[in-house]
Every structure is written in structure tokens, then in C-alpha cells.
XYZ file of C-alpha atoms in Angstrom:
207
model
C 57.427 31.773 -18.755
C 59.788 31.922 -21.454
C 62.528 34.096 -21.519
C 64.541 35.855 -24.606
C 67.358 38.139 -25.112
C 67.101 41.040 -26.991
C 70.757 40.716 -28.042
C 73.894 38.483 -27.529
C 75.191 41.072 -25.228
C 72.032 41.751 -23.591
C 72.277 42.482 -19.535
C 69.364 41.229 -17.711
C 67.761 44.734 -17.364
C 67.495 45.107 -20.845
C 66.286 41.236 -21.311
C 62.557 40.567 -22.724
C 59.912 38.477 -21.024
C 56.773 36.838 -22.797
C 53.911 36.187 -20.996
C 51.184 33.487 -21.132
C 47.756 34.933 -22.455
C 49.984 36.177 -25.655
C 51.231 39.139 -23.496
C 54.697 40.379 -24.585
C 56.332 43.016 -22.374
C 59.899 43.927 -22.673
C 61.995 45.398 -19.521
C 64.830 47.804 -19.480
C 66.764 50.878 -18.426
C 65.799 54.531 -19.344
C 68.113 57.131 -19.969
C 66.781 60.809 -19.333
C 65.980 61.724 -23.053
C 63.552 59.501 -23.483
C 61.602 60.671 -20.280
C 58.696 62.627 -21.483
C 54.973 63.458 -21.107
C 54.326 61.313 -24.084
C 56.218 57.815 -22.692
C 53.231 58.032 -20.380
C 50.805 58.310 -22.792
C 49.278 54.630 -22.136
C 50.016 54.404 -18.971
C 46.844 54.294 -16.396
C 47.485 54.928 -12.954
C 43.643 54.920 -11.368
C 44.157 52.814 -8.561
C 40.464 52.287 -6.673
C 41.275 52.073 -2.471
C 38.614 50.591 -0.390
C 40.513 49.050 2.654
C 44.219 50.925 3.925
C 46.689 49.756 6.918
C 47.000 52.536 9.465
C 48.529 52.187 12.383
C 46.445 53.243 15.685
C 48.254 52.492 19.373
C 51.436 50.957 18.321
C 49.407 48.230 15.869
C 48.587 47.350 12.403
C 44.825 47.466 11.700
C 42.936 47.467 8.327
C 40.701 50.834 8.190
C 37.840 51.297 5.816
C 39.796 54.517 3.674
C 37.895 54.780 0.240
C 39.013 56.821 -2.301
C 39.995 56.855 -5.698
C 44.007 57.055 -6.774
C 44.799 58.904 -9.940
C 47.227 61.745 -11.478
C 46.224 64.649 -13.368
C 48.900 66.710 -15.537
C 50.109 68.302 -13.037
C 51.020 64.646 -11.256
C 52.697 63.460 -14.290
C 54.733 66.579 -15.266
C 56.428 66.195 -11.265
C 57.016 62.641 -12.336
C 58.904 63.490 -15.277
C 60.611 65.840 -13.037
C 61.716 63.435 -10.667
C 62.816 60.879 -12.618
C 64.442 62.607 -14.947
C 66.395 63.915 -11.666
C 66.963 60.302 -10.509
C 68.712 59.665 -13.802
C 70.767 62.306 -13.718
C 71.917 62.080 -10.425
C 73.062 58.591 -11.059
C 70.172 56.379 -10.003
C 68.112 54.333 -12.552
C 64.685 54.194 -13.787
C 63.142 50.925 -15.050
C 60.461 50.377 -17.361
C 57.787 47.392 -18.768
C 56.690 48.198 -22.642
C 54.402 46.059 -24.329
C 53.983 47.370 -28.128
C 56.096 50.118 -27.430
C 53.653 51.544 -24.680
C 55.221 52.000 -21.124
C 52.733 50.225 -18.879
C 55.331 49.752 -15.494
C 58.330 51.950 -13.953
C 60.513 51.949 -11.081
C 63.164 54.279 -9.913
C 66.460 53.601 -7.652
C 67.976 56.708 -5.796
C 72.028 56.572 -5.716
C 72.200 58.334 -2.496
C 72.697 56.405 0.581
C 69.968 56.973 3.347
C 69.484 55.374 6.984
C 72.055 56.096 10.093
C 74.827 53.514 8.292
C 74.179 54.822 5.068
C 72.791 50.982 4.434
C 69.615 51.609 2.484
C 68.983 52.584 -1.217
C 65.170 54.455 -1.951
C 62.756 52.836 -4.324
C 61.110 56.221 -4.607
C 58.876 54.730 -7.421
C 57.098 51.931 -8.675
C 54.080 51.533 -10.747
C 51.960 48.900 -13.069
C 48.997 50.662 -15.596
C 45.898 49.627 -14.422
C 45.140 47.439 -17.544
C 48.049 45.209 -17.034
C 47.870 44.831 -12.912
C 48.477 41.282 -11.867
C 50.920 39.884 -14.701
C 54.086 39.917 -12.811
C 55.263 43.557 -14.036
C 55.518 44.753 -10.430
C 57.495 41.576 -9.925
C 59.819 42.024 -12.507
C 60.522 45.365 -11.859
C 61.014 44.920 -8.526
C 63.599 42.350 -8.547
C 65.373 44.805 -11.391
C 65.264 47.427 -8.533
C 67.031 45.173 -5.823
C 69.738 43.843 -8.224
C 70.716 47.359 -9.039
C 70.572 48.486 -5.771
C 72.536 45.421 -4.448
C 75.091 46.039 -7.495
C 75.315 49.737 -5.857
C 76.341 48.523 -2.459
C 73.338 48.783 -0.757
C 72.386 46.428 2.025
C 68.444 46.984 1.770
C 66.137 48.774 -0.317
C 63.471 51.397 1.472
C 60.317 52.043 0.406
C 57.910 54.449 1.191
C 54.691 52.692 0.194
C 51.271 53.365 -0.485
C 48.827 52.088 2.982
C 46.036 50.008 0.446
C 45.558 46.296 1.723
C 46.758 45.351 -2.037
C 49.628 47.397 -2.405
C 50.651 46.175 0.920
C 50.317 42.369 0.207
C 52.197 42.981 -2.777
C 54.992 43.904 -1.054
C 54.635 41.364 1.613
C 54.964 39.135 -1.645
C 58.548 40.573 -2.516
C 59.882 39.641 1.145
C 59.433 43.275 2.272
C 58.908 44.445 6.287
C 58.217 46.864 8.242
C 61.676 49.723 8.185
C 64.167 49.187 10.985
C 64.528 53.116 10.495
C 62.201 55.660 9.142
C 63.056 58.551 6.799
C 61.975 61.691 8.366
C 61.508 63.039 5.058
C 59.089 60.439 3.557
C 57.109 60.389 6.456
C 56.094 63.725 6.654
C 55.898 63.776 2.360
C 53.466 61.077 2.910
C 52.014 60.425 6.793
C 49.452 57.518 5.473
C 52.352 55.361 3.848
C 53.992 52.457 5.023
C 57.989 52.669 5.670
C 58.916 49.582 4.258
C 62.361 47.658 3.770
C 63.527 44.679 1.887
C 66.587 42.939 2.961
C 69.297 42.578 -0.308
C 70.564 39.161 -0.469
C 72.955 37.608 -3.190
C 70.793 35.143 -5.519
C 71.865 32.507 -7.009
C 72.510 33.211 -11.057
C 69.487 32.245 -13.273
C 70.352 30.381 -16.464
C 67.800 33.315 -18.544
């Protein structure tokens, strides 16, 4: 990988990436203005779900659950919604543009949740389905912790989808199973896995 700045002054949220395979994606903050219908206009969500976690008698199995994940308008005008609500209640939304096209997101809420007030939600994050397995989710990821370890959280939550590949994915980023669940998320969404990744200080990356 070779990374470039997309100014002197560039922060690291706003740095690019390019990719092997010619890919060239670059990664930043939103601000609410710019969230729209349209800045989803290339962005594919389908998601096809043959195999989901579930847990049955206090354990983990793998359960045949097929179905096919998508959004219809409706889906995407409550994402708007929401994230132009997380920006303007002081949390941050992330995104991954290649040619000007968003094709990954993620969203930070400010407020504190858990009994010590310890956690900060990752109530979103997304790769297109044309650019799955690049390192996107990665990126984005580790753009979510920072900010949410710059914000004084102690761990991130997630309330994640149950498929086997969403769930090794998160394995990947160091994530576990929540020391506390959110009430709220689990009766949103009773199939997802509650989900928490421990924030520790890294080390600073010569980028």
C-alpha cells in the first residue's frame, strides 16, 4: 500500500489510500450538506446470506438463514435521516470514494452508552458490493475507533449483522462478544450480534 496526503495539513481522516489492482479510494469526514439521496447513487448494498450465528441454549452455532440483504428507497431515505442526525448531534460519519462515487460509510454516535458511560455506538458501517474485500471496511473501521478513542470512549459497540462473513470480519478488527447489551439495539434488531471492540492507544504511523 502506498499512502498520500491530500494536503500538507491533511488529518488522517481526510488522508487518501491507493490500492493495488489500480484501485484509488480516498477516505474522509462528511459534514451534513453533503448527505443526500444522490451520494448513494453508486453505492450497492445487496448483501447475499446463506449461513448466520444465532445463539440457541447459551451457545454460538452457525444456522442455515438464507436470504437476500438489500435497501429499497425507503431504506436509504432513513439512512440519510440518521446520519444526517449523527452529524448534527456531534458524532461523525466516514466515507470511501473512488472517482467521486461513495462506495463505504461508517457512523460514530457522541453519546455515551453502557452502565459507565464507557462505550461509543458504531451504528453504521458499510462497503458497496462491487468493492467488498479491498480493505474499505478496514479502513473505515480503524477511522471509527480513533475518533471514538479521541472522544473518550473506552470501547466501541456494535450492533452487527448475524452472517458468518460479517461476523469474521469483525472477529478480524479484534472485536468480541459485548460485556453489556443495549436494550435498545437488541430489540431494533433480535438476530444481530452485540459486539464490542476494546480502544487501545496505537502507536503513531509514519503515513
Amino acid at each position: 500500500l502506498r499512502f498520500i496526503k491530500t494536503g500538507i495539513e491533511a488529518k488522517p481522516a481526510e488522508w487518501q489510500i491507493r490500492v493495488r489492482k489500480g484501485m484509488h479510494m480516498e477516505y474522509r469526514k462528511l459534514c451534513a450538506a453533503e448527505i443526500n439521496r444522490q451520494l448513494f447513487s453508486h453505492f450497492i448494498r445487496r448483501q447475499t446470506v446463506t449461513k448466520c450465528w444465532r445463539r440457541e441454549d447459551g451457545k454460538w452455532v452457525i444456522k442455515d438463514a438464507p436470504f437476500i440483504d438489500d435497501w429499497g428507497e425507503t431504506e436509504y431515505q432513513e439512512l440519510v435521516r440518521c446520519l444526517i442526525n449523527t452529524v448534527n448531534t456531534d458524532g461523525a460519519v466516514f466515507g470511501a470514494f473512488e472517482g467521486g462515487a461513495l462506495k463505504g460509510f461508517a457512523s460514530v454516535e457522541s453519546a455515551p452508552m453502557g452502565q459507565n458511560g464507557e462505550y461509543l455506538d458504531l451504528s453504521c458501517i458499510h462497503v458497496s458490493q462491487d468493492l467488498r474485500g479491498r480493505g474499505i471496511g478496514r479502513t473505515l473501521f480503524d477511522m471509527a475507533c480513533r475518533w471514538a478513542r479521541e472522544h473518550g470512549a473506552g470501547k466501541l459497540y456494535i450492533s452487527a449483522h448475524s452472517a458468518v462473513e460479517s461476523q469474521a470480519f469483525y472477529e478480524a478488527m479484534g472485536c468480541r462478544e459485548a460485556q453489556e447489551y443495549n436494550r435498545r439495539h437488541v430489540e431494533a434488531e433480535p438476530f444481530d450480534c452485540q459486539l464490542e471492540c476494546v480502544l487501545k492507544d496505537s502507536p503513531a504511523k509514519d503515513w
